[in-house]
Short mmCIF file of C-alpha atoms in Angstrom, two decimals:
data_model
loop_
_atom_site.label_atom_id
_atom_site.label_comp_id
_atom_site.label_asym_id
_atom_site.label_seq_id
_atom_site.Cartn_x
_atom_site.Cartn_y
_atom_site.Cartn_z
CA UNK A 508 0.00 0.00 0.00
CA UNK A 509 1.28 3.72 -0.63
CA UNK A 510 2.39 6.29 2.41
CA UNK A 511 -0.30 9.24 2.31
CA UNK A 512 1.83 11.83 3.42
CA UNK A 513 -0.43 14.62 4.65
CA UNK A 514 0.58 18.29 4.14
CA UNK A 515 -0.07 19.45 7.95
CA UNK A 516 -2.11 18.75 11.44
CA UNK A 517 -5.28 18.75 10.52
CA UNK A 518 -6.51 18.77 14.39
CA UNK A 519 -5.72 19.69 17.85
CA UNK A 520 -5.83 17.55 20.90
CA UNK A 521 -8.19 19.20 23.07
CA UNK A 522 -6.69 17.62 26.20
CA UNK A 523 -2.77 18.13 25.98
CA UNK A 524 -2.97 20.74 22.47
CA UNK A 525 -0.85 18.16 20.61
CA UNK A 526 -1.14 18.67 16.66
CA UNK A 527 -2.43 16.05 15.09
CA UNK A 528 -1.86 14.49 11.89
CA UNK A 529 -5.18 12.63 10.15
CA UNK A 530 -3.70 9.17 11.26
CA UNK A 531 -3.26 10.09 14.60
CA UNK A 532 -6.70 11.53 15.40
CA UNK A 533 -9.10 9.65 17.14
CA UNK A 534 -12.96 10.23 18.41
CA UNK A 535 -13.99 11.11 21.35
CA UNK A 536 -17.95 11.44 22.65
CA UNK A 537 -18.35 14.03 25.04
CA UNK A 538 -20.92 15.48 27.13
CA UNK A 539 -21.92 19.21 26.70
CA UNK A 540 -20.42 20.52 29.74
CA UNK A 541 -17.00 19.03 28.84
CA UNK A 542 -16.67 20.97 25.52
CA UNK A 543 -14.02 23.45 25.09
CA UNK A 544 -15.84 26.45 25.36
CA UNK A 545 -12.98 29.16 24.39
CA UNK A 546 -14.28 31.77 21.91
CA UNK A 547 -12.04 33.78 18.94
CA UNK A 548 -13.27 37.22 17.74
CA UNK A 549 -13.65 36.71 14.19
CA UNK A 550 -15.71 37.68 10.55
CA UNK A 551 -16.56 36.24 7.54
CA UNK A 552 -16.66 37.63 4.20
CA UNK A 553 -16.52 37.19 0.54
CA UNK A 554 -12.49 36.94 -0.72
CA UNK A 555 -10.57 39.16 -2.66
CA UNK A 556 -7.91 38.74 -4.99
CA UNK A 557 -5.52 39.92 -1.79
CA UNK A 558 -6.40 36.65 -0.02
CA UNK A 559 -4.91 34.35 -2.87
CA UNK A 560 -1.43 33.47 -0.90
CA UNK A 561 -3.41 33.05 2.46
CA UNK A 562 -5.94 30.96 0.21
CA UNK A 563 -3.04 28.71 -1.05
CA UNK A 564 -1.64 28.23 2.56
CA UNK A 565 -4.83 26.55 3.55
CA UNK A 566 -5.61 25.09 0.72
CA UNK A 567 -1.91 23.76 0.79
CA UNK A 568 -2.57 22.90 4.70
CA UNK A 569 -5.58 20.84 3.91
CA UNK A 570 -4.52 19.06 0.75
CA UNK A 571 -1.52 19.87 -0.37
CA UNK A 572 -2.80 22.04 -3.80
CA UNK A 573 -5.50 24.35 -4.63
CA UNK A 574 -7.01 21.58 -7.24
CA UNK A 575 -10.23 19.18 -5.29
CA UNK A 576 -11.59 16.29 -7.00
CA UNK A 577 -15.09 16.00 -6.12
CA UNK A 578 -18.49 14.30 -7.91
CA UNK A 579 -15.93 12.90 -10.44
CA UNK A 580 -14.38 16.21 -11.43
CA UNK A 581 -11.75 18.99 -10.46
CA UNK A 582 -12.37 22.19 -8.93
CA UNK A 583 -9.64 24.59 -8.66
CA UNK A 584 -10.43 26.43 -5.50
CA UNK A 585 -8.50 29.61 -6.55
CA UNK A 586 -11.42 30.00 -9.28
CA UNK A 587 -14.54 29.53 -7.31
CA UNK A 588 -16.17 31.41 -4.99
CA UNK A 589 -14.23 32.14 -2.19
CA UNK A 590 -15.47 33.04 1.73
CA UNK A 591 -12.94 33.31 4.36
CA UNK A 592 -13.35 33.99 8.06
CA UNK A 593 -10.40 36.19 9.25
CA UNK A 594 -8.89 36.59 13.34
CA UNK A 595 -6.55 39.23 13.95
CA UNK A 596 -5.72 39.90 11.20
CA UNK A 597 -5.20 36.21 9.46
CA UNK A 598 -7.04 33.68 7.44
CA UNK A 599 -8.37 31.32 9.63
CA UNK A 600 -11.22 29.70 7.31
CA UNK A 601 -12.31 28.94 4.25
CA UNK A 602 -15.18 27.84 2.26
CA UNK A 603 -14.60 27.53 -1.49
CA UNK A 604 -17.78 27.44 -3.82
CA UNK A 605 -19.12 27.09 -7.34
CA UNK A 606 -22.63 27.05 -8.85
CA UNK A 607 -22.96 23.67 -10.22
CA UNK A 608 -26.00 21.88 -12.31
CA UNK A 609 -28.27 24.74 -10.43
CA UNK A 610 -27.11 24.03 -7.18
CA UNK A 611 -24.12 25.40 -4.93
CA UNK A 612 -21.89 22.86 -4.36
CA UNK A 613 -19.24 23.31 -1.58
CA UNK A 614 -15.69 22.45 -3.20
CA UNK A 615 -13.50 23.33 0.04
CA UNK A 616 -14.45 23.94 3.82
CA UNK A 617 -11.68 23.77 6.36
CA UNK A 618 -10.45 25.67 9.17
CA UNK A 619 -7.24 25.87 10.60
CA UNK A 620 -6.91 23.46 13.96
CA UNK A 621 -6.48 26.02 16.82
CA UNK A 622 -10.09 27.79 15.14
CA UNK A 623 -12.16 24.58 14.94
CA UNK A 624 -15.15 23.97 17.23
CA UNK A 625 -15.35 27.69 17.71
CA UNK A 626 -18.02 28.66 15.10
CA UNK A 627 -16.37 29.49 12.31
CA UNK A 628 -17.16 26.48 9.89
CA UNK A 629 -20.65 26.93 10.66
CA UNK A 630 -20.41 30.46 10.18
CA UNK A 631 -18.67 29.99 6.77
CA UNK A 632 -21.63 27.41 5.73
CA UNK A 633 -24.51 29.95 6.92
CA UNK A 634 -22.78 32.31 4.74
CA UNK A 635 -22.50 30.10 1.94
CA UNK A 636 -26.38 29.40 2.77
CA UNK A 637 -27.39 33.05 2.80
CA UNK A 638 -25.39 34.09 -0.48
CA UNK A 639 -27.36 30.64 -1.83
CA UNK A 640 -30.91 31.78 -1.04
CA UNK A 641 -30.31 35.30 -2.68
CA UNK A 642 -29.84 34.16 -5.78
CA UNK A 643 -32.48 31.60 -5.98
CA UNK A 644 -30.74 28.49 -5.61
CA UNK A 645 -32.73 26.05 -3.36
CA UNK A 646 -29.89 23.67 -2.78
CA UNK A 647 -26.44 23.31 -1.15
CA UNK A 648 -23.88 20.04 -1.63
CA UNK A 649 -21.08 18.90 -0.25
CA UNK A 650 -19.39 15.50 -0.57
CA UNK A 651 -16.57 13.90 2.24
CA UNK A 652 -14.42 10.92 1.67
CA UNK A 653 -15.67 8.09 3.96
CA UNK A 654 -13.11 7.98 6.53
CA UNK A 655 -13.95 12.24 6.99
CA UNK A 656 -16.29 11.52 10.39
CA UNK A 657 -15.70 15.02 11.67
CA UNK A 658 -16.56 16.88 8.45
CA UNK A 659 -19.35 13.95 8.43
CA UNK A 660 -20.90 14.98 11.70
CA UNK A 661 -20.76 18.48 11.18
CA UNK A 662 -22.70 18.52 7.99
CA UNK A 663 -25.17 16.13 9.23
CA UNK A 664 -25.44 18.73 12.32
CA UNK A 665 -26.33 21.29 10.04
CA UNK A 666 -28.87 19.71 7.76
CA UNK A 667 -27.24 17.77 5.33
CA UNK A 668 -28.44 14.40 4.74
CA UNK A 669 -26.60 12.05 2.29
CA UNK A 670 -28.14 11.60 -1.02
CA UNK A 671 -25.30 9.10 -2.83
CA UNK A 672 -22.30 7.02 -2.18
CA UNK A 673 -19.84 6.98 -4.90
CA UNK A 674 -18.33 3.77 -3.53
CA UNK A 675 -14.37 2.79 -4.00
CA UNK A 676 -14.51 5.91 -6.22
CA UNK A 677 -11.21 7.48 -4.04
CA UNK A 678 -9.83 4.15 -3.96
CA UNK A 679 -10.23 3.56 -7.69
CA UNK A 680 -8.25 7.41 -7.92
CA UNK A 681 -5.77 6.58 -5.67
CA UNK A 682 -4.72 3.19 -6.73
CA UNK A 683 -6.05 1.68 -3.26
CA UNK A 684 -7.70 2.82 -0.34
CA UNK A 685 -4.85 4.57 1.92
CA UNK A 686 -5.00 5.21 5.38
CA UNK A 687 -7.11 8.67 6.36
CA UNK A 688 -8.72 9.88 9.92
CA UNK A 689 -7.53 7.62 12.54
CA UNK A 690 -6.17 4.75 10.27
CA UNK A 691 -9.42 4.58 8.64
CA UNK A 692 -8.89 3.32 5.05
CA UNK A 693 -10.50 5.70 2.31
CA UNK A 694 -12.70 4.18 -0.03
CA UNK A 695 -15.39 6.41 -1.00
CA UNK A 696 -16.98 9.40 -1.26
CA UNK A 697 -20.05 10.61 0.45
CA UNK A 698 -22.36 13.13 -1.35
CA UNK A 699 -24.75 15.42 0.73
CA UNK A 700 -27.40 18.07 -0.23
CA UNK A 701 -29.02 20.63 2.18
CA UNK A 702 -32.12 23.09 1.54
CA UNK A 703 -31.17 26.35 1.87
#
């Protein structure tokens, strides 16, 4: 089987703040009260060409190039729609979207470790939401590779509900199914839809 080598930590360990590469991540169910409750000042707004280097870094953080492969095809991010949620300053998030087959499909959503579980992806995807609705487009989609359960949760926690499985499709790209979030071989991908 190949080595995935993977570009950055993609996660924070909440109990000794430990970066985490996707291998070494594991779950965790917690109760409410038990939740890291630290908050970050921070907005989100529609990119501009001055955010393209801070738009490569994450894109570069989360997969290593600015090109996704999603629903069989490539997206550049760098020529969709861009949001970003900014802290001080610095990019901290990013959702990356293009109008496709009448709906709005999300290409790109990640946020940088020491930022997630503070908001800001769901603030990113209710902006993506709102800039859906006023221009008439009833639908949002996203798609996650099948070992993603983090990015799976958190887009079934805001409405999305899975409409397909594309299944070995990743491993058929790949070559095989290589080792993603916590060891978990990637096979397939996962395709969601939301009503805006």
């Amino acid at each position: 089987m190949a080595e995935y080598d993977l570009p950055f930590p993609q996660y924070r360990c909440p109990t000794c703040n430990k970066e985490l590469p996707l291998g070494e991540a594991h779950m965790t169910v917690t109760c409410g009260e038990h939740v890291e409750k630290r908050q970050v000042e921070y907005t989100v707004r529609p990119a501009t060409d001055g955010d393209r280097t801070a738009i490569e870094a994450i894109c570069d953080a989360a997969l290593g190039e600015t090109e996704v492969d999603v629903w069989g095809r490539t997206f550049d991010v760098l020529s969709s729609t861009n949001l970003v949620a900014e802290s001080a300053g610095e990019l901290v998030g990013l959702l990356s979207m293009t109008v496709d087959a009448g709906e709005v499909a999300v290409v790109l959503l990640s946020v940088y470790p020491d930022y997630q579980g503070k908001g800001v992806g769901s603030a990113l995807l209710d902006t993506a939401g709102q800039w859906a609705a006023k221009r008439g487009l009833p639908l949002m989609r996203a798609a996650v590779t099948n070992d993603d359960l983090p990015l799976l949760y958190f887009l079934m926690r805001h409405g999305f509900t899975i409409y397909e499985v594309a299944v070995g499709e990743i491993a058929d790209k790949l070559g095989s199914a290589v080792p993603g979030f916590s060891g978990i071989p990637v096979r397939d991908e996962i395709r969601l839809r939301s009503c805006v």
